[in-house]
């Protein structure tokens, strides 16, 4: 049985690592990604920073990934949540739960560098990068995909991890629904004179 994963962003790449680790390489995985690993042009591993919960960090540790990502992570030891114009607020501290951190902040580019370095060594994982799935044909016993190079691959399972508006999922007739919560978020990278001291606000 071979698993094909279309999309090597955070979801697809982590899934490939998890399968490799949990099956000790006995279940072949082919990861197909349109961007060159390590490229700053990779849309999934750019300069954005994300927060990972303590539970997520533990799951990454369970598949031997966190030890590599931890080198570029900043711990969140305290969280303060408030809403301007309202009286209520919430404060959380890692010390209240006897854990070292409530979560960690990582830059996606750094994570991508470490993730693909491990994928290149992962048993049972084959990388097809850069390559893109242009056609998928599903059959009763297997699925066949055609890459933009003309190469054809087959497997028992195809995972569409090619983004929120997955072209592959759409081509397979999988529908999605968008709900507008009428909320906006501003995302920015900020440089500080001093190292972060742990609070998340």
Short mmCIF file of C-alpha atoms in Angstrom, two decimals:
data_model
loop_
_atom_site.label_atom_id
_atom_site.label_comp_id
_atom_site.label_asym_id
_atom_site.label_seq_id
_atom_site.Cartn_x
_atom_site.Cartn_y
_atom_site.Cartn_z
CA UNK A 1 0.00 0.00 0.00
CA UNK A 2 1.31 3.43 -0.96
CA UNK A 3 -0.03 6.77 0.27
CA UNK A 4 0.19 9.81 -2.01
CA UNK A 5 0.12 13.23 -0.34
CA UNK A 6 -0.47 16.20 -2.65
CA UNK A 7 0.78 19.31 -0.87
CA UNK A 8 3.90 19.68 1.26
CA UNK A 9 2.87 22.52 3.55
CA UNK A 10 2.59 22.14 7.30
CA UNK A 11 -0.27 19.61 7.07
CA UNK A 12 1.05 17.39 4.29
CA UNK A 13 4.68 17.39 5.41
CA UNK A 14 3.79 16.65 9.05
CA UNK A 15 1.47 13.83 7.97
CA UNK A 16 4.27 12.28 5.91
CA UNK A 17 6.61 12.42 8.92
CA UNK A 18 3.96 10.93 11.21
CA UNK A 19 3.27 8.00 8.88
CA UNK A 20 7.00 7.33 8.49
CA UNK A 21 7.59 7.38 12.24
CA UNK A 22 4.51 5.43 13.32
CA UNK A 23 5.01 2.67 10.72
CA UNK A 24 8.83 2.74 10.97
CA UNK A 25 8.98 3.28 7.22
CA UNK A 26 7.01 0.16 6.31
CA UNK A 27 4.16 2.15 4.73
CA UNK A 28 5.49 3.97 1.63
CA UNK A 29 4.58 7.65 1.34
CA UNK A 30 5.11 9.90 -1.67
CA UNK A 31 4.93 13.62 -0.89
CA UNK A 32 4.20 15.81 -3.92
CA UNK A 33 4.94 19.53 -3.50
CA UNK A 34 4.99 22.26 -6.14
CA UNK A 35 7.67 24.36 -4.39
CA UNK A 36 11.32 23.51 -3.94
CA UNK A 37 12.01 22.52 -0.31
CA UNK A 38 13.85 25.29 1.50
CA UNK A 39 12.65 28.01 -0.86
CA UNK A 40 11.50 31.30 0.65
CA UNK A 41 8.89 31.32 -2.12
CA UNK A 42 7.08 28.35 -0.53
CA UNK A 43 3.60 29.71 0.34
CA UNK A 44 3.23 27.39 3.32
CA UNK A 45 6.60 28.13 4.89
CA UNK A 46 7.02 31.88 4.60
CA UNK A 47 7.93 34.55 7.16
CA UNK A 48 4.68 34.27 9.13
CA UNK A 49 4.82 33.21 12.77
CA UNK A 50 2.27 30.86 14.30
CA UNK A 51 1.51 29.74 17.85
CA UNK A 52 1.52 26.02 18.63
CA UNK A 53 -0.34 24.81 21.70
CA UNK A 54 1.40 22.65 24.28
CA UNK A 55 -0.67 19.69 23.06
CA UNK A 56 0.47 20.20 19.48
CA UNK A 57 4.09 20.40 20.61
CA UNK A 58 3.63 17.10 22.46
CA UNK A 59 2.18 15.46 19.35
CA UNK A 60 5.17 16.67 17.33
CA UNK A 61 7.44 15.26 20.05
CA UNK A 62 5.65 11.90 19.76
CA UNK A 63 6.81 11.64 16.13
CA UNK A 64 10.34 12.88 16.94
CA UNK A 65 9.84 16.27 15.28
CA UNK A 66 9.65 18.70 18.16
CA UNK A 67 13.28 18.24 19.19
CA UNK A 68 14.27 19.80 15.85
CA UNK A 69 11.65 22.57 15.82
CA UNK A 70 12.26 23.52 19.46
CA UNK A 71 15.57 25.14 18.53
CA UNK A 72 13.75 27.96 16.76
CA UNK A 73 10.76 28.25 19.11
CA UNK A 74 9.87 30.93 21.67
CA UNK A 75 7.84 29.72 24.67
CA UNK A 76 4.53 31.27 25.71
CA UNK A 77 4.53 31.22 29.50
CA UNK A 78 1.62 33.59 30.11
CA UNK A 79 -1.52 34.52 28.13
CA UNK A 80 -3.71 37.57 28.65
CA UNK A 81 -7.00 37.86 26.75
CA UNK A 82 -9.17 40.97 26.91
CA UNK A 83 -11.76 42.73 24.76
CA UNK A 84 -11.56 46.50 24.49
CA UNK A 85 -14.67 48.16 25.91
CA UNK A 86 -15.63 45.13 27.99
CA UNK A 87 -14.87 44.41 31.63
CA UNK A 88 -14.00 40.75 31.35
CA UNK A 89 -10.50 39.32 30.79
CA UNK A 90 -8.68 36.03 31.17
CA UNK A 91 -5.12 35.44 32.36
CA UNK A 92 -3.38 32.07 32.11
CA UNK A 93 0.04 31.08 33.39
CA UNK A 94 1.97 27.91 32.60
CA UNK A 95 3.03 27.70 36.24
CA UNK A 96 -0.63 27.26 37.24
CA UNK A 97 -0.67 23.99 35.29
CA UNK A 98 2.82 22.85 36.27
CA UNK A 99 4.03 22.91 32.67
CA UNK A 100 7.00 24.84 31.22
CA UNK A 101 4.93 26.62 28.56
CA UNK A 102 1.34 26.98 27.36
CA UNK A 103 2.59 26.89 23.80
CA UNK A 104 5.38 27.96 21.48
CA UNK A 105 5.74 30.57 18.73
CA UNK A 106 7.61 29.52 15.60
CA UNK A 107 8.32 31.11 12.24
CA UNK A 108 6.98 28.93 9.45
CA UNK A 109 10.11 29.28 7.30
CA UNK A 110 12.26 27.89 10.13
CA UNK A 111 9.83 25.02 10.64
CA UNK A 112 9.84 24.21 6.92
CA UNK A 113 13.64 24.07 6.83
CA UNK A 114 13.78 21.60 9.70
CA UNK A 115 10.78 19.58 8.55
CA UNK A 116 12.14 18.93 5.05
CA UNK A 117 15.60 18.18 6.41
CA UNK A 118 14.01 15.36 8.42
CA UNK A 119 11.76 14.25 5.55
CA UNK A 120 14.80 13.71 3.34
CA UNK A 121 16.06 11.18 5.90
CA UNK A 122 12.70 9.67 6.85
CA UNK A 123 12.37 5.95 6.02
CA UNK A 124 9.66 5.13 3.50
CA UNK A 125 9.22 8.74 2.34
CA UNK A 126 9.78 9.73 -1.30
CA UNK A 127 9.81 13.43 -2.17
CA UNK A 128 8.57 14.72 -5.51
CA UNK A 129 9.53 18.39 -5.28
CA UNK A 130 8.96 20.49 -7.24
CA UNK A 131 6.03 18.68 -8.84
CA UNK A 132 2.31 19.28 -9.09
CA UNK A 133 -0.67 16.95 -9.53
CA UNK A 134 -2.56 17.97 -12.66
CA UNK A 135 -4.95 15.03 -12.83
CA UNK A 136 -6.29 12.38 -10.47
CA UNK A 137 -8.22 9.28 -11.46
CA UNK A 138 -9.91 7.25 -8.75
CA UNK A 139 -10.55 3.53 -9.19
CA UNK A 140 -12.05 0.91 -6.92
CA UNK A 141 -8.70 -0.41 -5.70
CA UNK A 142 -6.35 2.52 -6.23
CA UNK A 143 -5.90 6.11 -7.31
CA UNK A 144 -3.67 7.31 -10.13
CA UNK A 145 -2.23 10.81 -10.43
CA UNK A 146 -0.45 12.54 -13.27
CA UNK A 147 2.23 15.08 -12.43
CA UNK A 148 3.02 18.20 -14.47
CA UNK A 149 6.14 16.39 -15.69
CA UNK A 150 3.95 13.70 -17.24
CA UNK A 151 4.99 11.11 -14.67
CA UNK A 152 2.20 8.90 -13.37
CA UNK A 153 2.01 7.58 -9.80
CA UNK A 154 -0.45 5.23 -8.14
CA UNK A 155 -1.40 4.48 -4.56
CA UNK A 156 -4.15 3.15 -2.34
CA UNK A 157 -4.87 6.54 -0.75
CA UNK A 158 -4.57 10.12 -2.00
CA UNK A 159 -4.49 12.95 0.56
CA UNK A 160 -5.44 16.39 -0.76
CA UNK A 161 -3.30 18.74 1.35
CA UNK A 162 -2.88 21.38 -1.33
CA UNK A 163 -4.39 24.31 0.54
CA UNK A 164 -7.64 25.76 1.80
CA UNK A 165 -9.21 25.99 -1.64
CA UNK A 166 -7.86 22.64 -2.77
CA UNK A 167 -7.98 22.27 -6.54
CA UNK A 168 -7.43 18.54 -6.11
CA UNK A 169 -10.37 18.16 -3.72
CA UNK A 170 -12.56 20.16 -6.10
CA UNK A 171 -11.58 17.91 -9.01
CA UNK A 172 -12.70 14.92 -6.92
CA UNK A 173 -16.08 16.53 -6.26
CA UNK A 174 -15.38 17.36 -2.61
CA UNK A 175 -17.22 20.52 -1.65
CA UNK A 176 -16.42 23.04 1.07
CA UNK A 177 -18.41 25.75 2.79
CA UNK A 178 -17.24 29.14 3.97
CA UNK A 179 -18.86 30.87 6.95
CA UNK A 180 -18.19 34.59 7.35
CA UNK A 181 -17.88 35.58 11.02
CA UNK A 182 -17.38 39.23 10.05
CA UNK A 183 -14.06 39.33 11.92
CA UNK A 184 -10.73 40.67 10.71
CA UNK A 185 -7.20 39.92 11.86
CA UNK A 186 -4.03 41.89 11.27
CA UNK A 187 -0.86 39.80 11.01
CA UNK A 188 2.55 41.45 11.26
CA UNK A 189 6.12 40.57 12.15
CA UNK A 190 7.54 42.82 14.86
CA UNK A 191 11.19 43.26 15.83
CA UNK A 192 11.87 44.06 19.47
CA UNK A 193 14.88 45.57 21.21
CA UNK A 194 14.79 42.85 23.88
CA UNK A 195 14.12 39.11 23.58
CA UNK A 196 10.49 38.01 24.22
CA UNK A 197 9.87 37.26 27.88
CA UNK A 198 7.03 34.77 27.44
CA UNK A 199 3.69 36.60 27.49
CA UNK A 200 1.10 36.15 24.77
CA UNK A 201 -1.34 39.07 24.54
#
